[in-house]
Short mmCIF file of C-alpha atoms in Angstrom, two decimals:
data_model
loop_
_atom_site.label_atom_id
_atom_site.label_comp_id
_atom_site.label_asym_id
_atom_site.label_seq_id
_atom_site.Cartn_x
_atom_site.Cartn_y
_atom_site.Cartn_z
CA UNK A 1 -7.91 21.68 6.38
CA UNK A 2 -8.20 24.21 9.03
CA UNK A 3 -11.50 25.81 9.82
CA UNK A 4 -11.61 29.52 9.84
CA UNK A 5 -13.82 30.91 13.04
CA UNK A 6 -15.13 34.42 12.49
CA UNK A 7 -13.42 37.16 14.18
CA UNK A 8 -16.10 37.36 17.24
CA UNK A 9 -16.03 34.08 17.87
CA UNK A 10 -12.45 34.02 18.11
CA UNK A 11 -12.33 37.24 20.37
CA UNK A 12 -15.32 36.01 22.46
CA UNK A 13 -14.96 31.94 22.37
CA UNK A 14 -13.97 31.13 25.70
CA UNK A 15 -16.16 33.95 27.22
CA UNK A 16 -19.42 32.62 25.43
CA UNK A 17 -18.53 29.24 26.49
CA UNK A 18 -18.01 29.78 30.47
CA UNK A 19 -21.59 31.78 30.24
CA UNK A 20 -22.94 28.94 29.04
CA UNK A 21 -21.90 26.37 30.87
CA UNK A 22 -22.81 28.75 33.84
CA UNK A 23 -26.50 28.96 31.89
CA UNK A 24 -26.67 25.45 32.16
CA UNK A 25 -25.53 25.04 35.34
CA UNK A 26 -28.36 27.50 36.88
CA UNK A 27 -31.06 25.48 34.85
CA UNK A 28 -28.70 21.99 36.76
CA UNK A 29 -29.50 24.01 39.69
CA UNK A 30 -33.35 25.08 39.33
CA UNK A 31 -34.01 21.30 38.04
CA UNK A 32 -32.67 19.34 40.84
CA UNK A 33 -33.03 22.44 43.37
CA UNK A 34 -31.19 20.38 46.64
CA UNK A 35 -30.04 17.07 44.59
CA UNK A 36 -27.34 19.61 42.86
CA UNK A 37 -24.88 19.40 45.61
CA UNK A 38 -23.63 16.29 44.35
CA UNK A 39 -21.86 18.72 41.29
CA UNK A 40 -20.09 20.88 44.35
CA UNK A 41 -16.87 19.05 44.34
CA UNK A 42 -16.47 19.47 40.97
CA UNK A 43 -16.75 23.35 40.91
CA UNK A 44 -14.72 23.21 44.72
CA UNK A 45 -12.02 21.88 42.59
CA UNK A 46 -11.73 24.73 39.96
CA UNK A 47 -12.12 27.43 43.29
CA UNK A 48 -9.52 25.03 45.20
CA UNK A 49 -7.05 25.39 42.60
CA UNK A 50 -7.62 29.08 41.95
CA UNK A 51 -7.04 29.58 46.09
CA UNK A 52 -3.68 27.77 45.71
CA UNK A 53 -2.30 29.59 42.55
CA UNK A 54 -3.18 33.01 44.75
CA UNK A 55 -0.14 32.87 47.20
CA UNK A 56 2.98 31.98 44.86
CA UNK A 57 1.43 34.26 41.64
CA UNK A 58 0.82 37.57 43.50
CA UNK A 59 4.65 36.84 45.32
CA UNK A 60 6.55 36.59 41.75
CA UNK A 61 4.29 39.04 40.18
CA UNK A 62 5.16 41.88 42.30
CA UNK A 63 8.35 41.17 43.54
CA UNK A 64 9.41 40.51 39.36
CA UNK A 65 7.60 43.72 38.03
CA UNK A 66 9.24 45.67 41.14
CA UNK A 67 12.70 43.79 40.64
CA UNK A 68 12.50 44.59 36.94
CA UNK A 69 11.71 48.25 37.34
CA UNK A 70 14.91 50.38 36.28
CA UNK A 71 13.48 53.80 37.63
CA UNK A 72 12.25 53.46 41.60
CA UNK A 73 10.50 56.79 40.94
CA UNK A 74 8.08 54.94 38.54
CA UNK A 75 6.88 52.15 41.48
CA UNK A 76 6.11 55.73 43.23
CA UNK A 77 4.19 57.01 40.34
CA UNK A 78 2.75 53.90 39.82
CA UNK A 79 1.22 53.59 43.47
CA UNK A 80 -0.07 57.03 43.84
CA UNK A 81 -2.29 57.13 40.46
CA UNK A 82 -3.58 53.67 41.92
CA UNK A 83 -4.44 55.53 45.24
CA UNK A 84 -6.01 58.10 43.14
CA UNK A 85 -7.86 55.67 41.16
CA UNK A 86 -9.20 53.78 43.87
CA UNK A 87 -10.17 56.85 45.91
CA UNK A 88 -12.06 58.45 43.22
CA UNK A 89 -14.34 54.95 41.60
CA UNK A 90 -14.92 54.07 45.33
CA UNK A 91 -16.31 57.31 45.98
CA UNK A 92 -18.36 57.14 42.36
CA UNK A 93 -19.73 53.41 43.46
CA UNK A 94 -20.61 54.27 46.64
CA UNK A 95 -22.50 57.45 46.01
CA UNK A 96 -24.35 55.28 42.95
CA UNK A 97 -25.31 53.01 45.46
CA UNK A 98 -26.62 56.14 47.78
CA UNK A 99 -29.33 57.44 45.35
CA UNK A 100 -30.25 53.67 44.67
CA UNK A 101 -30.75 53.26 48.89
CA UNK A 102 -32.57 56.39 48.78
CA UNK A 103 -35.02 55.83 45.91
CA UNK A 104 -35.53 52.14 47.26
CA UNK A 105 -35.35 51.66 50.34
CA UNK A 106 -33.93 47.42 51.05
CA UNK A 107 -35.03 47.02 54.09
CA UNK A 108 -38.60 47.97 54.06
CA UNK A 109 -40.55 44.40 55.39
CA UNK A 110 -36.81 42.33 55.62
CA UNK A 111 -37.00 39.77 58.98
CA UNK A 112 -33.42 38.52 59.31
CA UNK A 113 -31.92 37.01 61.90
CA UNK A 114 -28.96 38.40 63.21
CA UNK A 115 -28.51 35.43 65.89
CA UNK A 116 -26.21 35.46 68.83
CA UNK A 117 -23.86 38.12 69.15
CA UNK A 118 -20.21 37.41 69.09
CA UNK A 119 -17.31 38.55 71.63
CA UNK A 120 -15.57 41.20 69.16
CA UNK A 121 -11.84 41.51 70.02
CA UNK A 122 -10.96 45.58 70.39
CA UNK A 123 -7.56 46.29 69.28
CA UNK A 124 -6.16 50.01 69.08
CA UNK A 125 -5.81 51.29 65.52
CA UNK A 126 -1.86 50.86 65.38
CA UNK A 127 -2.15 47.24 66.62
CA UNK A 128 -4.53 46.85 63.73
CA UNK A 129 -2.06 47.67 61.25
CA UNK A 130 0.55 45.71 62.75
CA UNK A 131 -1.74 42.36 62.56
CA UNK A 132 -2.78 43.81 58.68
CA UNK A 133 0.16 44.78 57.27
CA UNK A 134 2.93 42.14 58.90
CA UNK A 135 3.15 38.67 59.96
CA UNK A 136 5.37 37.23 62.91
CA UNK A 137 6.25 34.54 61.07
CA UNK A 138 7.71 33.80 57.22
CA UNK A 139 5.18 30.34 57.24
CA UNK A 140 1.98 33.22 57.69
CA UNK A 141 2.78 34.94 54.15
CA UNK A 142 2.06 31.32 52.06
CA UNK A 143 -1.29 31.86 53.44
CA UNK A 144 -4.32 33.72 51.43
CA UNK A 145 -5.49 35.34 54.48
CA UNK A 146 -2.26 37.97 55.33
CA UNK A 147 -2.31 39.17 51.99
CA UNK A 148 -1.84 42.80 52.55
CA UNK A 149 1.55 41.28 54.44
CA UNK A 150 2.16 38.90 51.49
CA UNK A 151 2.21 41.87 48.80
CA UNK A 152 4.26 44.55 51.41
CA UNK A 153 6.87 41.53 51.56
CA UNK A 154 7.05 41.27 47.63
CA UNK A 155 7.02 44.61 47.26
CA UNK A 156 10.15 44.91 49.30
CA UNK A 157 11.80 41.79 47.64
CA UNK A 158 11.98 43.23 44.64
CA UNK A 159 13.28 46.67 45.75
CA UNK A 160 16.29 44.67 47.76
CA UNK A 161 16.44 42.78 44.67
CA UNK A 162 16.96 45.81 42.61
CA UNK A 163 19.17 47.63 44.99
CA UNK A 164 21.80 45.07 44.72
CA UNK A 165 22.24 46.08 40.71
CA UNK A 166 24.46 43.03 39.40
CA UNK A 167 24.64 40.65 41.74
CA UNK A 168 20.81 40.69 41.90
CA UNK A 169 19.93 39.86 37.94
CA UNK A 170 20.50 36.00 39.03
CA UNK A 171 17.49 36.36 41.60
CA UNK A 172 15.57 38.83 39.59
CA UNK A 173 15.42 36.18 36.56
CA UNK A 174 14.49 33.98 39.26
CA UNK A 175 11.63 35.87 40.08
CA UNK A 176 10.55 36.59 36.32
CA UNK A 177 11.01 33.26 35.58
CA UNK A 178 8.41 32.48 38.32
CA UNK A 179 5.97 34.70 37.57
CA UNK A 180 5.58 33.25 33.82
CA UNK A 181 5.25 30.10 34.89
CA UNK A 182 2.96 30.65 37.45
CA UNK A 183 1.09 32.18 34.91
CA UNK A 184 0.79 29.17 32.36
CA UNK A 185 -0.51 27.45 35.27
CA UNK A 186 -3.44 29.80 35.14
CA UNK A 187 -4.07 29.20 31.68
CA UNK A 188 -4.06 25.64 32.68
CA UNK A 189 -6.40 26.18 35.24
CA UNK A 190 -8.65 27.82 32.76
CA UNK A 191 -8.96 24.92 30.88
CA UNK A 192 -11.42 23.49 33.38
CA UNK A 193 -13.55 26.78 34.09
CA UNK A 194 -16.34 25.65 32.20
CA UNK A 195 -16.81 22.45 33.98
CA UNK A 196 -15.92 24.15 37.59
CA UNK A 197 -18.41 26.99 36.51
CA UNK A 198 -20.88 24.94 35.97
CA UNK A 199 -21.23 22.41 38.84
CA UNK A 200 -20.79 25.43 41.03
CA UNK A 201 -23.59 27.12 39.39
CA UNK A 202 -25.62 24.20 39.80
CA UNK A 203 -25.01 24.27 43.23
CA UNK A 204 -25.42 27.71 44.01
CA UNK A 205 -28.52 28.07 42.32
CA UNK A 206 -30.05 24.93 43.44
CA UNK A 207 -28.97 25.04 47.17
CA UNK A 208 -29.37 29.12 47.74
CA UNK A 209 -31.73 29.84 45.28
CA UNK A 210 -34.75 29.61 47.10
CA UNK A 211 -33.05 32.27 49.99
CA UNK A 212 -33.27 34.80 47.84
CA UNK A 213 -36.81 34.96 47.54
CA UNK A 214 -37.06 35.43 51.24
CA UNK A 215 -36.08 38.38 53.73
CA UNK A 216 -33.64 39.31 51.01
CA UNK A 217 -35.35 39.52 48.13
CA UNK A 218 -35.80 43.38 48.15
CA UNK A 219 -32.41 43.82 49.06
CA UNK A 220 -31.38 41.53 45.65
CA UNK A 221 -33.66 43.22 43.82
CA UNK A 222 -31.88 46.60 44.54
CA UNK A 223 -27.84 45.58 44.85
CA UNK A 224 -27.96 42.97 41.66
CA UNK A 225 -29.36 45.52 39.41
CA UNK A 226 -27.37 48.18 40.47
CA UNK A 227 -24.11 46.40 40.27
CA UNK A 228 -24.59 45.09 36.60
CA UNK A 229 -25.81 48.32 35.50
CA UNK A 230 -22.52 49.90 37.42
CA UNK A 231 -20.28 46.96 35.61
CA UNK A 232 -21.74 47.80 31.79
CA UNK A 233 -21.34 51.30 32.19
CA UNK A 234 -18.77 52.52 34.83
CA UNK A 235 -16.52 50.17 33.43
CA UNK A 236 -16.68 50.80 29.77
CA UNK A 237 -16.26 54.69 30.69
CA UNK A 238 -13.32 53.67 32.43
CA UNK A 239 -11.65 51.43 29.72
CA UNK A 240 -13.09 54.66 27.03
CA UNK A 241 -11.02 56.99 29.52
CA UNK A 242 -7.90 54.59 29.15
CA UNK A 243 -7.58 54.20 25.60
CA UNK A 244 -10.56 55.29 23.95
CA UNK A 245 -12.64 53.22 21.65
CA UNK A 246 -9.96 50.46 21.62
CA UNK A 247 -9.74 50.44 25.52
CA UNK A 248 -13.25 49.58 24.92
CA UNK A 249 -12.70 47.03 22.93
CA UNK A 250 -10.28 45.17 24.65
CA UNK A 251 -11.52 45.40 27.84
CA UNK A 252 -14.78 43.49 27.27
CA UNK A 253 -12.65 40.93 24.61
CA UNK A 254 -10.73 39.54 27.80
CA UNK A 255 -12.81 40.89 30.90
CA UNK A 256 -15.55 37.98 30.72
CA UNK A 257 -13.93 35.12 32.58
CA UNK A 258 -12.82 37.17 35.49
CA UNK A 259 -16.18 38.14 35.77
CA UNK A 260 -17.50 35.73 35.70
CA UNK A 261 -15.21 33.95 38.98
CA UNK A 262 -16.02 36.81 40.73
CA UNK A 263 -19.74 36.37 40.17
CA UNK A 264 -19.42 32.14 40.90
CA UNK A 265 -16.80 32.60 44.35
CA UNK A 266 -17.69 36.56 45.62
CA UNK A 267 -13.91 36.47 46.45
CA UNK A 268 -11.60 39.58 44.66
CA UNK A 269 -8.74 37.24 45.76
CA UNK A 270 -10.06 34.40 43.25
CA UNK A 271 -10.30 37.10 39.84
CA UNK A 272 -6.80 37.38 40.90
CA UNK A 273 -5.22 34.96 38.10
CA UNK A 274 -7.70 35.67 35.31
CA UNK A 275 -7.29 39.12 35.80
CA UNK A 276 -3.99 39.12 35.28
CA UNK A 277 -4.26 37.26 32.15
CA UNK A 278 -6.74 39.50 31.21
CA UNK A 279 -4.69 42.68 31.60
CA UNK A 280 -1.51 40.93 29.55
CA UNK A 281 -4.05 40.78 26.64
CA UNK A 282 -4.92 44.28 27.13
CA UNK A 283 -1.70 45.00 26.66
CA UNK A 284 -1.07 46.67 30.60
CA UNK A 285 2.10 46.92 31.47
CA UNK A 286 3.23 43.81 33.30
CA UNK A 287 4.84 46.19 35.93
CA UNK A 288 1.56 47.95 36.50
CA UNK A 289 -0.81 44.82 36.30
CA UNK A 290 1.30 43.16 38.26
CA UNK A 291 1.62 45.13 41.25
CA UNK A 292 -1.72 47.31 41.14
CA UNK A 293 -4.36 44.12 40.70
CA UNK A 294 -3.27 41.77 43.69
CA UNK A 295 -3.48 45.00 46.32
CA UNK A 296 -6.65 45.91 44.47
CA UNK A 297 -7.96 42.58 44.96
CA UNK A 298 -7.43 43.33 48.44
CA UNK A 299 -8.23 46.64 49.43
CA UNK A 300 -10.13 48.01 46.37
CA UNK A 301 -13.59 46.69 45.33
CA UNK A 302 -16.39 48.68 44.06
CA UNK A 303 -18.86 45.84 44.33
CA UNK A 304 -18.08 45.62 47.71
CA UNK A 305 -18.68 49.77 48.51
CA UNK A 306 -22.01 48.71 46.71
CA UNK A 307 -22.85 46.28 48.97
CA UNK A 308 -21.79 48.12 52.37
CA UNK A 309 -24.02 50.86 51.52
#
């Protein structure tokens, strides 16, 4: 006889379990305080395996939904509302995070060490964007670290892949074929978020924990605040301006796990799987998703124009 789970509980599940086996991690953590780093492999795992997925998803991703895309006018379309986008909610997060500087001041009785300086290596703006934007080797894409390079290559993969009509379909199946499968891997991966959450909870919390109460404590008190109160509300206006009530809807049904990565590794590049998942349930289209999340991941975070201000 099968059991019949309530509506929520089968819309919210897997969210309600990963918060609390980060719960109980944190309360691992604040127990055992220093003893918790014995759980760290266990969550470096989960992270490990997120890292490695990065690389070959955001590859077949892009160069599929470009490969796949039967009008080249829409990848144009697509990439200036995404510049648009990203202009316009960096701007909003970063002014948010003005009037919170300016009506409490962080750094009012901080003492942090800045220790030695560092020899800074000055390159001229163009050589910049030659080292950020292109790799001198085909071995420096598989890595997480040339991204920007990584997604300009894909991108162009899949318009070569296009532009040979026919004769490309063979590849471009490739390529699609990829990208699903690199994607049930992430759903594998999944599987062990709750234990990976919580062992790297446990060791956040019980290693770092105590930091926070020091010469950044003010500075928490101000940016952690801020930036839930920006991801409850910002967000949901966003999803509300997307599709109305049911953007709403399904935006906080499926948004939970990538969330919560991003609030266990700090890294955009790690959300990268589980927010593509997430936007397949939301019913994106795979050759939006697909292309705007991993350069978002890499050039557009909000939390991060919170932080810098």
């Amino acid at each position: 006889m099968k059991i019949k789970l309530p509506p929520f509980i089968k819309s919210y599940g897997f969210s309600i379990i990963l918060i609390i086996s980060i719960i109980i991690g944190s309360f691992l953590g604040i127990i055992y305080q220093k003893d918790a780093i014995v759980l760290k492999p266990f969550g470096d795992i989960f992270l490990n395996l997120l890292f490695t997925v990065i690389v070959p998803l955001v590859f077949f991703s892009i160069s599929s939904a470009v490969a796949g895309m039967t009008n080249i006018r829409r990848l144009g379309k697509i990439m200036g509302s995404m510049i648009f986008v990203f202009v316009i909610t960096g701007l909003i997060a970063s002014m948010v995070m003005i009037i919170g500087v300016i009506l409490y001041p962080p750094a009012i009785g901080a003492h942090v060490n800045l220790g030695n300086g560092v020899n800074v290596e000055h390159l001229k703006a163009s050589e910049q964007m030659v080292k950020a934007f292109t790799v001198s080797d085909f071995a420096d894409l598989l890595s997480k670290k040339n991204m920007l390079a990584l997604i300009i290559f894909a991108i162009l993969t899949g318009l070569a892949t296009s532009a040979v009509g026919e004769r490309g379909k063979s590849f471009a199946n490739v390529l699609t074929a990829g990208s699903d499968v690199m994607m049930k891997l992430v759903s594998f991966i999944m599987y062990y978020a709750p234990i990976g959450l919580c062992a790297y909870f446990a060791y956040l919390a019980g290693v770092f924990g105590p930091e926070l109460l020091g010469s950044y404590a003010r500075a928490m008190v101000l940016y952690y605040p801020t930036a839930i109160l920006y991801f409850f509300i910002a967000f949901t206006i966003y999803a509300f301006i997307a599709a109305k009530g049911e953007g709403v809807r399904r935006f906080w049904r499926n948004i939970i796990p990538a969330s919560l990565i991003a609030l266990a590794t700090g890294s955009s590049m790690a959300t990268i799987p589980a927010n593509l998942e997430a936007a397949n349930k939301n019913g994106v289209p795979k050759d939006i998703s697909e292309v705007i999340i991993p350069i978002g991941a890499t050039m557009h975070m909000e939390g991060s124009c919170l932080a810098a201000i």
